[in-house]
Structure formats: structure tokens, C-alpha cells
PDB file of C-alpha atoms in Angstrom:
ATOM      1  CA  MET S 691       0.000   0.000   0.000  1.00 60.00           C
ATOM      2  CA  SER S 692       1.409   3.407  -0.972  1.00 78.00           C
ATOM      3  CA  ILE S 693       1.445   6.273   1.506  1.00 84.00           C
ATOM      4  CA  GLU S 694      -0.574   9.323   0.527  1.00 83.00           C
ATOM      5  CA  LEU S 695      -1.045  12.799   1.939  1.00 85.00           C
ATOM      6  CA  ARG S 696      -4.158  11.657   3.827  1.00 88.00           C
ATOM      7  CA  HIS S 697      -2.024   9.354   5.970  1.00 88.00           C
ATOM      8  CA  LEU S 698       0.117  12.281   7.035  1.00 89.00           C
ATOM      9  CA  ARG S 699      -2.927  14.438   7.765  1.00 89.00           C
ATOM     10  CA  CYS S 700      -4.404  11.696   9.949  1.00 89.00           C
ATOM     11  CA  PHE S 701      -1.167  11.293  11.868  1.00 90.00           C
ATOM     12  CA  LEU S 702      -0.793  15.052  12.427  1.00 89.00           C
ATOM     13  CA  ALA S 703      -4.383  15.345  13.636  1.00 88.00           C
ATOM     14  CA  ILE S 704      -3.782  12.514  16.105  1.00 90.00           C
ATOM     15  CA  ALA S 705      -0.560  14.164  17.288  1.00 88.00           C
ATOM     16  CA  GLU S 706      -2.241  17.525  17.850  1.00 86.00           C
ATOM     17  CA  GLU S 707      -5.424  16.153  19.437  1.00 85.00           C
ATOM     18  CA  SER S 708      -3.737  13.348  21.459  1.00 85.00           C
ATOM     19  CA  SER S 709      -6.762  11.261  20.592  1.00 87.00           C
ATOM     20  CA  VAL S 710      -7.865   9.161  17.615  1.00 89.00           C
ATOM     21  CA  THR S 711     -11.495   9.972  18.380  1.00 88.00           C
ATOM     22  CA  ARG S 712     -10.947  13.747  18.390  1.00 88.00           C
ATOM     23  CA  ALA S 713      -8.729  13.496  15.313  1.00 89.00           C
ATOM     24  CA  ALA S 714     -11.491  11.668  13.441  1.00 88.00           C
ATOM     25  CA  ALA S 715     -14.050  14.307  14.422  1.00 89.00           C
ATOM     26  CA  ARG S 716     -11.702  17.084  13.338  1.00 87.00           C
ATOM     27  CA  LEU S 717     -11.128  15.437   9.950  1.00 88.00           C
ATOM     28  CA  ASN S 718     -14.788  14.487   9.578  1.00 88.00           C
ATOM     29  CA  LEU S 719     -13.825  10.830   9.180  1.00 90.00           C
ATOM     30  CA  ALA S 720     -14.864   7.617  10.886  1.00 90.00           C
ATOM     31  CA  GLN S 721     -12.601   6.595  13.755  1.00 90.00           C
ATOM     32  CA  PRO S 722     -11.722   3.180  12.216  1.00 90.00           C
ATOM     33  CA  SER S 723     -10.584   4.936   9.041  1.00 89.00           C
ATOM     34  CA  VAL S 724      -8.192   7.173  11.004  1.00 90.00           C
ATOM     35  CA  SER S 725      -6.881   4.173  12.949  1.00 90.00           C
ATOM     36  CA  ARG S 726      -6.250   2.260   9.711  1.00 90.00           C
ATOM     37  CA  SER S 727      -4.393   5.226   8.206  1.00 90.00           C
ATOM     38  CA  LEU S 728      -2.142   5.424  11.252  1.00 90.00           C
ATOM     39  CA  ALA S 729      -1.482   1.696  11.194  1.00 90.00           C
ATOM     40  CA  ALA S 730      -0.642   1.797   7.472  1.00 90.00           C
ATOM     41  CA  LEU S 731       1.793   4.662   8.029  1.00 89.00           C
ATOM     42  CA  GLU S 732       3.493   2.805  10.883  1.00 88.00           C
ATOM     43  CA  ARG S 733       3.816  -0.336   8.771  1.00 89.00           C
ATOM     44  CA  HIS S 734       5.335   1.643   5.925  1.00 89.00           C
ATOM     45  CA  LEU S 735       7.885   3.305   8.227  1.00 89.00           C
ATOM     46  CA  GLY S 736       8.532   0.122  10.179  1.00 89.00           C
ATOM     47  CA  THR S 737       8.185   1.805  13.556  1.00 91.00           C
ATOM     48  CA  ARG S 738       5.614   2.827  16.149  1.00 90.00           C
ATOM     49  CA  LEU S 739       4.645   6.492  15.945  1.00 91.00           C
ATOM     50  CA  VAL S 740       2.025   6.497  18.697  1.00 91.00           C
ATOM     51  CA  ASP S 741       2.241   4.910  22.139  1.00 88.00           C
ATOM     52  CA  ARG S 742      -1.116   3.332  22.978  1.00 77.00           C
ATOM     53  CA  SER S 743       0.065   1.580  26.153  1.00 70.00           C
ATOM     54  CA  THR S 744      -0.718   4.493  28.462  1.00 61.00           C
ATOM     55  CA  HIS S 745      -4.119   5.844  29.473  1.00 64.00           C
ATOM     56  CA  HIS S 746      -3.425   8.986  27.443  1.00 73.00           C
ATOM     57  CA  LEU S 747      -2.261   8.650  23.847  1.00 84.00           C
ATOM     58  CA  ALA S 748       1.249  10.022  23.286  1.00 86.00           C
ATOM     59  CA  LEU S 749       3.819  10.132  20.509  1.00 89.00           C
ATOM     60  CA  THR S 750       6.818   7.828  20.697  1.00 90.00           C
ATOM     61  CA  PRO S 751      10.271   9.401  20.225  1.00 89.00           C
ATOM     62  CA  GLU S 752      10.090   8.273  16.606  1.00 90.00           C
ATOM     63  CA  GLY S 753       6.662   9.862  16.311  1.00 88.00           C
ATOM     64  CA  GLN S 754       7.934  13.149  17.690  1.00 86.00           C
ATOM     65  CA  ALA S 755      10.786  13.175  15.185  1.00 86.00           C
ATOM     66  CA  PHE S 756       8.466  12.283  12.290  1.00 89.00           C
ATOM     67  CA  ARG S 757       5.835  14.881  13.258  1.00 87.00           C
ATOM     68  CA  ASP S 758       7.971  17.844  12.199  1.00 82.00           C
ATOM     69  CA  LYS S 759       8.849  16.211   8.868  1.00 83.00           C
ATOM     70  CA  ALA S 760       5.220  15.319   8.174  1.00 86.00           C
ATOM     71  CA  ALA S 761       4.029  18.810   9.084  1.00 84.00           C
ATOM     72  CA  ALA S 762       6.591  20.415   6.803  1.00 80.00           C
ATOM     73  CA  ALA S 763       5.593  18.129   3.927  1.00 81.00           C
ATOM     74  CA  VAL S 764       1.881  18.851   4.332  1.00 81.00           C
ATOM     75  CA  ALA S 765       2.509  22.585   4.666  1.00 77.00           C
ATOM     76  CA  ALA S 766       4.631  22.613   1.516  1.00 72.00           C
ATOM     77  CA  PHE S 767       1.927  20.743  -0.419  1.00 76.00           C
ATOM     78  CA  ASP S 768      -0.846  23.074   0.780  1.00 72.00           C
ATOM     79  CA  GLU S 769       1.214  26.158   0.019  1.00 67.00           C
ATOM     80  CA  ALA S 770       2.060  24.941  -3.478  1.00 65.00           C
ATOM     81  CA  LEU S 771      -1.656  24.597  -4.297  1.00 65.00           C
ATOM     82  CA  ASP S 772      -2.759  27.831  -2.615  1.00 60.00           C
ATOM     83  CA  ALA S 773      -3.468  30.210  -5.479  1.00 50.00           C
ATOM     84  CA  ALA S 774      -4.016  33.161  -3.149  1.00 52.00           C
ATOM     85  CA  ARG S 775      -0.625  32.618  -1.533  1.00 52.00           C
ATOM     86  CA  LEU S 776       1.004  32.536  -4.967  1.00 46.00           C
ATOM     87  CA  LEU S 777      -0.494  35.955  -5.698  1.00 46.00           C
ATOM     88  CA  HIS S 778       0.085  37.667  -2.339  1.00 55.00           C
ATOM     89  CA  ALA S 779       2.847  35.560  -0.721  1.00 72.00           C
ATOM     90  CA  PRO S 780       2.524  36.767   2.883  1.00 89.00           C
ATOM     91  CA  LEU S 781       5.651  36.420   5.002  1.00 93.00           C
ATOM     92  CA  ARG S 782       4.770  34.310   8.055  1.00 94.00           C
ATOM     93  CA  ILE S 783       7.056  35.062  11.008  1.00 97.00           C
ATOM     94  CA  GLY S 784       6.862  32.817  14.056  1.00 95.00           C
ATOM     95  CA  HIS S 785       7.943  33.681  17.581  1.00 94.00           C
ATOM     96  CA  ALA S 786       7.722  31.852  20.883  1.00 89.00           C
ATOM     97  CA  TRP S 787       7.015  34.676  23.292  1.00 86.00           C
ATOM     98  CA  SER S 788       8.340  38.209  22.685  1.00 90.00           C
ATOM     99  CA  ALA S 789       8.472  38.666  18.904  1.00 93.00           C
ATOM    100  CA  LEU S 790      10.943  41.482  18.197  1.00 94.00           C
ATOM    101  CA  GLY S 791      10.507  43.068  21.597  1.00 93.00           C
ATOM    102  CA  PRO S 792      10.208  46.879  21.519  1.00 93.00           C
ATOM    103  CA  TYR S 793      10.980  46.894  17.804  1.00 94.00           C
ATOM    104  CA  THR S 794       7.886  44.853  16.894  1.00 95.00           C
ATOM    105  CA  THR S 795       5.395  47.665  16.327  1.00 94.00           C
ATOM    106  CA  PRO S 796       7.696  50.123  14.524  1.00 94.00           C
ATOM    107  CA  LEU S 797       9.008  47.282  12.360  1.00 95.00           C
ATOM    108  CA  LEU S 798       5.540  46.125  11.315  1.00 96.00           C
ATOM    109  CA  ARG S 799       4.399  49.676  10.572  1.00 95.00           C
ATOM    110  CA  ARG S 800       7.468  50.469   8.494  1.00 95.00           C
ATOM    111  CA  TRP S 801       7.248  47.154   6.634  1.00 95.00           C
ATOM    112  CA  ALA S 802       3.612  47.841   5.732  1.00 94.00           C
ATOM    113  CA  ARG S 803       4.590  51.246   4.309  1.00 94.00           C
ATOM    114  CA  GLU S 804       7.581  49.998   2.345  1.00 93.00           C
ATOM    115  CA  ASN S 805       6.246  46.589   1.250  1.00 91.00           C
ATOM    116  CA  PRO S 806       2.471  46.941   0.833  1.00 90.00           C
ATOM    117  CA  GLY S 807       2.240  43.928  -1.471  1.00 88.00           C
ATOM    118  CA  ILE S 808       3.812  41.481   1.000  1.00 91.00           C
ATOM    119  CA  PRO S 809       1.918  41.375   4.288  1.00 93.00           C
ATOM    120  CA  VAL S 810       3.680  40.049   7.378  1.00 95.00           C
ATOM    121  CA  GLU S 811       1.801  37.549   9.541  1.00 94.00           C
ATOM    122  CA  LEU S 812       3.240  37.433  13.063  1.00 95.00           C
ATOM    123  CA  LEU S 813       2.362  34.137  14.793  1.00 94.00           C
ATOM    124  CA  ARG S 814       3.078  33.104  18.377  1.00 93.00           C
ATOM    125  CA  ILE S 815       3.765  29.350  18.447  1.00 91.00           C
ATOM    126  CA  ASP S 816       4.978  27.711  21.648  1.00 87.00           C
ATOM    127  CA  ASP S 817       7.668  25.319  20.517  1.00 85.00           C
ATOM    128  CA  ARG S 818      11.450  25.333  20.229  1.00 84.00           C
ATOM    129  CA  THR S 819      11.544  26.798  16.704  1.00 89.00           C
ATOM    130  CA  ALA S 820       8.260  28.753  16.849  1.00 91.00           C
ATOM    131  CA  GLY S 821       6.618  26.585  14.198  1.00 89.00           C
ATOM    132  CA  LEU S 822       9.504  26.684  11.726  1.00 88.00           C
ATOM    133  CA  THR S 823      10.372  22.975  11.638  1.00 84.00           C
ATOM    134  CA  ARG S 824       6.675  22.118  11.405  1.00 81.00           C
ATOM    135  CA  GLY S 825       6.278  24.203   8.279  1.00 83.00           C
ATOM    136  CA  ARG S 826       3.793  26.585   9.894  1.00 87.00           C
ATOM    137  CA  VAL S 827       5.887  29.709   9.239  1.00 92.00           C
ATOM    138  CA  ASP S 828       8.415  30.941   6.674  1.00 92.00           C
ATOM    139  CA  ALA S 829      10.866  32.226   9.291  1.00 95.00           C
ATOM    140  CA  ALA S 830      11.069  32.552  13.049  1.00 96.00           C
ATOM    141  CA  VAL S 831      12.478  35.003  15.571  1.00 96.00           C
ATOM    142  CA  LEU S 832      14.505  32.900  17.993  1.00 95.00           C
ATOM    143  CA  ARG S 833      16.562  33.586  21.103  1.00 92.00           C
ATOM    144  CA  GLY S 834      19.358  31.574  22.615  1.00 80.00           C
ATOM    145  CA  ARG S 835      21.321  28.612  21.308  1.00 77.00           C
ATOM    146  CA  LEU S 836      19.972  26.888  18.186  1.00 76.00           C
ATOM    147  CA  THR S 837      20.954  23.285  17.411  1.00 75.00           C
ATOM    148  CA  VAL S 838      18.408  22.405  14.707  1.00 77.00           C
ATOM    149  CA  PRO S 839      19.992  21.234  11.426  1.00 76.00           C
ATOM    150  CA  ASP S 840      19.100  22.544   7.957  1.00 78.00           C
ATOM    151  CA  LEU S 841      18.232  26.038   9.183  1.00 87.00           C
ATOM    152  CA  VAL S 842      19.834  29.304   8.110  1.00 91.00           C
ATOM    153  CA  THR S 843      20.146  32.069  10.712  1.00 93.00           C
ATOM    154  CA  ALA S 844      20.897  35.780  10.567  1.00 95.00           C
ATOM    155  CA  PRO S 845      21.687  37.834  13.701  1.00 95.00           C
ATOM    156  CA  LEU S 846      19.324  40.744  14.295  1.00 96.00           C
ATOM    157  CA  PHE S 847      20.289  42.331  17.634  1.00 95.00           C
ATOM    158  CA  THR S 848      21.234  41.403  21.192  1.00 94.00           C
ATOM    159  CA  GLU S 849      19.334  41.804  24.429  1.00 95.00           C
ATOM    160  CA  ALA S 850      20.374  41.944  28.051  1.00 96.00           C
ATOM    161  CA  ARG S 851      19.068  39.242  30.374  1.00 97.00           C
ATOM    162  CA  VAL S 852      16.773  40.015  33.274  1.00 97.00           C
ATOM    163  CA  ALA S 853      15.624  38.157  36.357  1.00 98.00           C
ATOM    164  CA  ALA S 854      11.894  37.681  36.946  1.00 98.00           C
ATOM    165  CA  VAL S 855      11.026  37.471  40.641  1.00 98.00           C
ATOM    166  CA  THR S 856       7.911  37.478  42.805  1.00 97.00           C
ATOM    167  CA  ALA S 857       6.705  41.058  43.272  1.00 97.00           C
ATOM    168  CA  ASP S 858       6.351  40.834  47.064  1.00 96.00           C
ATOM    169  CA  GLY S 859       9.471  38.717  47.643  1.00 95.00           C
ATOM    170  CA  PRO S 860      12.819  39.872  49.096  1.00 95.00           C
ATOM    171  CA  LEU S 861      14.604  39.856  45.709  1.00 96.00           C
ATOM    172  CA  ALA S 862      12.141  42.411  44.351  1.00 97.00           C
ATOM    173  CA  ARG S 863      13.587  45.004  46.749  1.00 96.00           C
ATOM    174  CA  ARG S 864      16.975  44.832  45.007  1.00 96.00           C
ATOM    175  CA  ALA S 865      17.735  47.162  42.079  1.00 96.00           C
ATOM    176  CA  THR S 866      20.093  44.668  40.413  1.00 97.00           C
ATOM    177  CA  LEU S 867      20.585  40.937  40.834  1.00 97.00           C
ATOM    178  CA  ALA S 868      23.304  38.403  40.075  1.00 97.00           C
ATOM    179  CA  LEU S 869      23.031  34.765  39.040  1.00 97.00           C
ATOM    180  CA  ALA S 870      24.122  33.688  42.524  1.00 96.00           C
ATOM    181  CA  ASP S 871      21.101  35.503  44.003  1.00 96.00           C
ATOM    182  CA  LEU S 872      18.798  33.215  42.022  1.00 96.00           C
ATOM    183  CA  ALA S 873      20.565  29.966  42.846  1.00 94.00           C
ATOM    184  CA  THR S 874      19.224  29.427  46.362  1.00 89.00           C
ATOM    185  CA  GLY S 875      15.636  28.660  45.391  1.00 85.00           C
ATOM    186  CA  PRO S 876      13.800  26.884  42.563  1.00 96.00           C
ATOM    187  CA  VAL S 877      14.244  28.236  39.043  1.00 97.00           C
ATOM    188  CA  VAL S 878      11.195  28.168  36.768  1.00 97.00           C
ATOM    189  CA  LEU S 879      12.165  26.814  33.338  1.00 96.00           C
ATOM    190  CA  ASN S 880      10.066  26.853  30.180  1.00 93.00           C
ATOM    191  CA  ASN S 881      11.244  23.586  28.643  1.00 87.00           C
ATOM    192  CA  VAL S 882       9.110  23.912  25.491  1.00 85.00           C
ATOM    193  CA  SER S 883       9.898  27.343  24.061  1.00 85.00           C
ATOM    194  CA  GLY S 884      12.142  29.013  26.641  1.00 88.00           C
ATOM    195  CA  MET S 885      15.835  29.779  26.212  1.00 90.00           C
ATOM    196  CA  THR S 886      17.102  29.447  29.788  1.00 93.00           C
ATOM    197  CA  THR S 887      18.759  26.266  31.052  1.00 93.00           C
ATOM    198  CA  LEU S 888      20.797  25.505  34.152  1.00 94.00           C
ATOM    199  CA  ASP S 889      23.935  25.791  32.029  1.00 94.00           C
ATOM    200  CA  LEU S 890      23.576  29.567  32.387  1.00 95.00           C
ATOM    201  CA  TRP S 891      24.920  29.267  35.933  1.00 96.00           C
ATOM    202  CA  PRO S 892      28.552  28.379  36.717  1.00 95.00           C
ATOM    203  CA  THR S 893      28.843  24.867  38.125  1.00 94.00           C
ATOM    204  CA  ALA S 894      29.760  26.097  41.594  1.00 93.00           C
ATOM    205  CA  ILE S 895      26.507  28.050  42.020  1.00 94.00           C
ATOM    206  CA  ARG S 896      24.157  26.058  39.779  1.00 94.00           C
ATOM    207  CA  PRO S 897      20.601  25.804  41.215  1.00 94.00           C
ATOM    208  CA  THR S 898      19.599  22.349  42.408  1.00 90.00           C
ATOM    209  CA  ALA S 899      15.818  22.816  42.257  1.00 94.00           C
ATOM    210  CA  THR S 900      13.697  23.589  39.195  1.00 95.00           C
ATOM    211  CA  PHE S 901      10.029  23.936  38.308  1.00 95.00           C
ATOM    212  CA  THR S 902       9.176  23.296  34.650  1.00 94.00           C
ATOM    213  CA  VAL S 903       6.351  24.770  32.559  1.00 94.00           C
ATOM    214  CA  GLY S 904       5.383  24.676  28.901  1.00 88.00           C
ATOM    215  CA  ASN S 905       4.785  28.291  27.906  1.00 91.00           C
ATOM    216  CA  THR S 906       5.399  31.911  28.893  1.00 92.00           C
ATOM    217  CA  ASP S 907       1.986  32.389  30.495  1.00 93.00           C
ATOM    218  CA  ASP S 908       2.522  29.464  32.870  1.00 95.00           C
ATOM    219  CA  TRP S 909       6.070  30.705  33.519  1.00 96.00           C
ATOM    220  CA  LEU S 910       4.743  34.059  34.708  1.00 97.00           C
ATOM    221  CA  THR S 911       2.003  32.454  36.773  1.00 97.00           C
ATOM    222  CA  ALA S 912       4.466  30.196  38.569  1.00 97.00           C
ATOM    223  CA  ILE S 913       6.789  33.097  39.425  1.00 97.00           C
ATOM    224  CA  ALA S 914       3.909  35.287  40.601  1.00 97.00           C
ATOM    225  CA  ALA S 915       2.743  32.454  42.847  1.00 97.00           C
ATOM    226  CA  GLY S 916       6.182  32.193  44.454  1.00 96.00           C
ATOM    227  CA  ARG S 917       7.054  28.816  42.929  1.00 96.00           C
ATOM    228  CA  GLY S 918      10.485  30.105  41.897  1.00 96.00           C
ATOM    229  CA  VAL S 919      12.413  32.741  39.942  1.00 97.00           C
ATOM    230  CA  GLY S 920      13.091  33.017  36.228  1.00 97.00           C
ATOM    231  CA  VAL S 921      15.567  34.406  33.710  1.00 97.00           C
ATOM    232  CA  SER S 922      14.650  35.815  30.320  1.00 96.00           C
ATOM    233  CA  ALA S 923      15.557  38.450  27.747  1.00 95.00           C
ATOM    234  CA  ALA S 924      14.922  42.137  28.372  1.00 95.00           C
ATOM    235  CA  SER S 925      12.058  42.267  25.857  1.00 94.00           C
ATOM    236  CA  THR S 926      10.058  39.894  28.058  1.00 94.00           C
ATOM    237  CA  ALA S 927       9.847  42.603  30.700  1.00 94.00           C
ATOM    238  CA  GLU S 928       8.203  44.929  28.196  1.00 89.00           C
ATOM    239  CA  MET S 929       6.036  42.448  26.307  1.00 91.00           C
ATOM    240  CA  HIS S 930       4.835  40.291  29.234  1.00 93.00           C
ATOM    241  CA  THR S 931       3.855  42.227  32.328  1.00 93.00           C
ATOM    242  CA  ASN S 932       2.237  40.608  35.355  1.00 95.00           C
ATOM    243  CA  PRO S 933       1.230  42.367  38.603  1.00 96.00           C
ATOM    244  CA  GLY S 934       2.790  39.538  40.600  1.00 97.00           C
ATOM    245  CA  VAL S 935       6.156  39.652  38.805  1.00 98.00           C
ATOM    246  CA  VAL S 936       8.923  42.252  38.684  1.00 98.00           C
ATOM    247  CA  TYR S 937      11.985  42.209  36.455  1.00 98.00           C
ATOM    248  CA  ARG S 938      15.487  43.157  37.565  1.00 98.00           C
ATOM    249  CA  PRO S 939      18.715  43.465  35.518  1.00 97.00           C
ATOM    250  CA  LEU S 940      21.132  40.546  35.830  1.00 97.00           C
ATOM    251  CA  ALA S 941      24.556  42.115  36.193  1.00 94.00           C
ATOM    252  CA  ASP S 942      26.676  39.040  35.420  1.00 95.00           C
ATOM    253  CA  ALA S 943      24.570  37.225  32.810  1.00 96.00           C
ATOM    254  CA  PRO S 944      25.690  37.202  29.152  1.00 95.00           C
ATOM    255  CA  PRO S 945      23.449  38.911  26.591  1.00 95.00           C
ATOM    256  CA  VAL S 946      21.044  37.006  24.370  1.00 94.00           C
ATOM    257  CA  GLU S 947      21.439  36.980  20.610  1.00 95.00           C
ATOM    258  CA  VAL S 948      18.160  37.387  18.720  1.00 95.00           C
ATOM    259  CA  VAL S 949      18.218  35.770  15.278  1.00 95.00           C
ATOM    260  CA  LEU S 950      15.906  35.173  12.365  1.00 96.00           C
ATOM    261  CA  ALA S 951      15.923  31.539  11.243  1.00 94.00           C
ATOM    262  CA  TRP S 952      14.481  29.927   8.132  1.00 93.00           C
ATOM    263  CA  ARG S 953      14.680  26.644   6.264  1.00 87.00           C
ATOM    264  CA  ALA S 954      17.524  26.427   3.770  1.00 84.00           C
ATOM    265  CA  ALA S 955      15.301  24.878   1.096  1.00 78.00           C
ATOM    266  CA  ALA S 956      13.071  27.307  -0.866  1.00 74.00           C
ATOM    267  CA  PRO S 957      13.207  30.348   1.442  1.00 85.00           C
ATOM    268  CA  HIS S 958      10.617  33.106   1.146  1.00 89.00           C
ATOM    269  CA  PRO S 959      12.051  35.743  -1.240  1.00 89.00           C
ATOM    270  CA  ALA S 960      11.246  38.608   1.181  1.00 92.00           C
ATOM    271  CA  ILE S 961      13.415  37.256   4.017  1.00 94.00           C
ATOM    272  CA  PRO S 962      16.575  39.269   3.123  1.00 94.00           C
ATOM    273  CA  ASP S 963      14.549  42.493   3.056  1.00 94.00           C
ATOM    274  CA  PHE S 964      12.955  41.615   6.386  1.00 96.00           C
ATOM    275  CA  VAL S 965      16.341  40.991   8.004  1.00 96.00           C
ATOM    276  CA  ALA S 966      17.691  44.271   6.675  1.00 96.00           C
ATOM    277  CA  LEU S 967      14.699  46.226   7.942  1.00 96.00           C
ATOM    278  CA  VAL S 968      14.832  44.690  11.430  1.00 96.00           C
ATOM    279  CA  ARG S 969      18.496  45.649  11.693  1.00 95.00           C
ATOM    280  CA  ALA S 970      17.740  49.164  10.487  1.00 95.00           C
ATOM    281  CA  VAL S 971      14.936  49.646  13.001  1.00 95.00           C
ATOM    282  CA  ALA S 972      17.033  48.189  15.826  1.00 93.00           C
ATOM    283  CA  SER S 973      19.981  50.428  14.992  1.00 90.00           C
ATOM    284  CA  GLY S 974      17.909  53.584  14.682  1.00 82.00           C
ATOM    285  CA  ASP S 975      15.824  53.236  17.843  1.00 52.00           C
ATOM    286  CA  ARG S 976      17.909  51.318  20.360  1.00 47.00           C
ATOM    287  CA  PRO S 977      16.357  50.874  23.804  1.00 45.00           C
ATOM    288  CA  PRO S 978      18.453  50.320  26.957  1.00 44.00           C
ATOM    289  CA  GLY S 979      19.978  46.849  27.125  1.00 49.00           C
ATOM    290  CA  ALA S 980      19.879  46.149  23.384  1.00 51.00           C
ATOM    291  CA  SER S 981      22.360  46.662  20.567  1.00 52.00           C
ATOM    292  CA  ALA S 982      22.241  46.011  16.846  1.00 53.00           C
ATOM    293  CA  GLY S 983      23.564  42.627  15.667  1.00 50.00           C
TER     294      GLY S 983
END
């Protein structure tokens, strides 16, 4: 049996819904049909993509690796047949939490004036590459270390790091903090789309307790509730305010490089112009703690 696009669509629906039943409803198909498509795909690949042994359906490691490839293939197929996209070719830019920080609004306004025929779609997607490896965007604004193969990156600017602490806690009374000040209690880590890991701290003062979350909103909620402290880029302080969280400069933390990343194969033709304009905006209106890349 040959594998067709419908097999990939069924698998992706199952992966996103974590349920064969919900995937079938979403695709307007009978549940047995979706189950057969998944089974056929697994037979063709010679590996299990979905773990059915637990109470809640989950992807196997092989399924997680295949999901990004399947999503990119489906997205490429849909885009190739989208007549409207061929005419207007919007530039889809993904980001995980803070877009382009304080440069976001002036950049979008200037782009609209200078490139009226190529609209920019800014999409927040909570994963490590902000939807890029899944084929959901043409390029992504990323922060921190990038280890994904087959991606091209261009530096845009750098940002200082800040500490995020509970508003009524003792650390909030300090004007500036150091990494050692954050090492005594739990550190809240966003292990899905965040950039901070324990490697930020020198071994001698590395925190021993962590609290993990899956997105920026939960990260803020945990810090506001006193579950721990956090570290992020300076733009987070401007883009994500919370009455229970205050941000303080981190005197001894290295800056964060903000880059634009895109897939090496068939890049959107407007990407070079977008990179150039971001750099121009960042250089011409530089807020404290940021410098052009």
C-alpha cells in the first residue's frame, strides 16, 4: 500500500489532538478509518509512531521526530496549491514569546509602508523553533542557542538578560541581581519554548531545584505564585507584564542573541529584506539593554 497525503494528515491530527477519536471528528472521518491510516503509516515506516500503552495517547520518540517532517511536507503541499498565496505571498514570522521586543510595532508599521504587497503575519507558536520545523511559518524570531539542522540564521540584535522574581518577595527590593542571588531557590524553566537552562549558571553556584512549565503564560504564573524565579531576555519585561512579577537586571549574565531563522530549502524571497529592515529599526531606535547585531 502506498502512503498518501491523507495518511500524514491523519497522523498530524492525532498528534495535535492526542486522541484518535478527536482526530477523526476534526477530519470528519470515521474513527476506524483514522486508525487504519495510522497503522498503514506505521507499517510503511517500520516503527511505532504512537504509544497506545498508556491511558493517554502520546507520541513515541520516533513519532515526535516524524511529526515535524510530516508537518513540513503537508505545509509545503498546501502552500504549493494555494493560489491566493502565490499571488500575495505573505511572510509568516513565528515567535515563541516576545516577537521582536520593543521593535515589533515600529518594524511592522514600516514594513507595511515599504512593502504593501507582502503582508507580514506574526504568529506566536509555543515550541522550540516557533513553528519553523513544522512548516507553519516561513521564518522565526529565535533567542538563545539553536541546534536544529538545515536552518539558516541571521543575527538581528542582542538583548540583556533580566531576572523575573515574585513582586512581594525579598529579591524584588533589590535594584540589580546576580546569578548567585537566584541559585538558592527553585528556578522556573520553560522547557518547550524558553531559552534558559541551568547551564547559564557556573557549576559552583548552579541551582539544584527547578520547576518546569510549557509556555510563557505558565512561567509568569508560577513566578507570581512564588514557585520560583526566572531568567529571560529584556524584551520579556516589556512584552509580558504581570502584577505579581517584577523584572530586575542581571549584572553578570551574558546577553542574548536574537536571530531570524528559516529553512535552507526554498526560502521566502522577502526574508533578506525583512532581516535588513529589522536591523535598520534596531539600529535607529535602540532601547536600553539592546544593541544592533
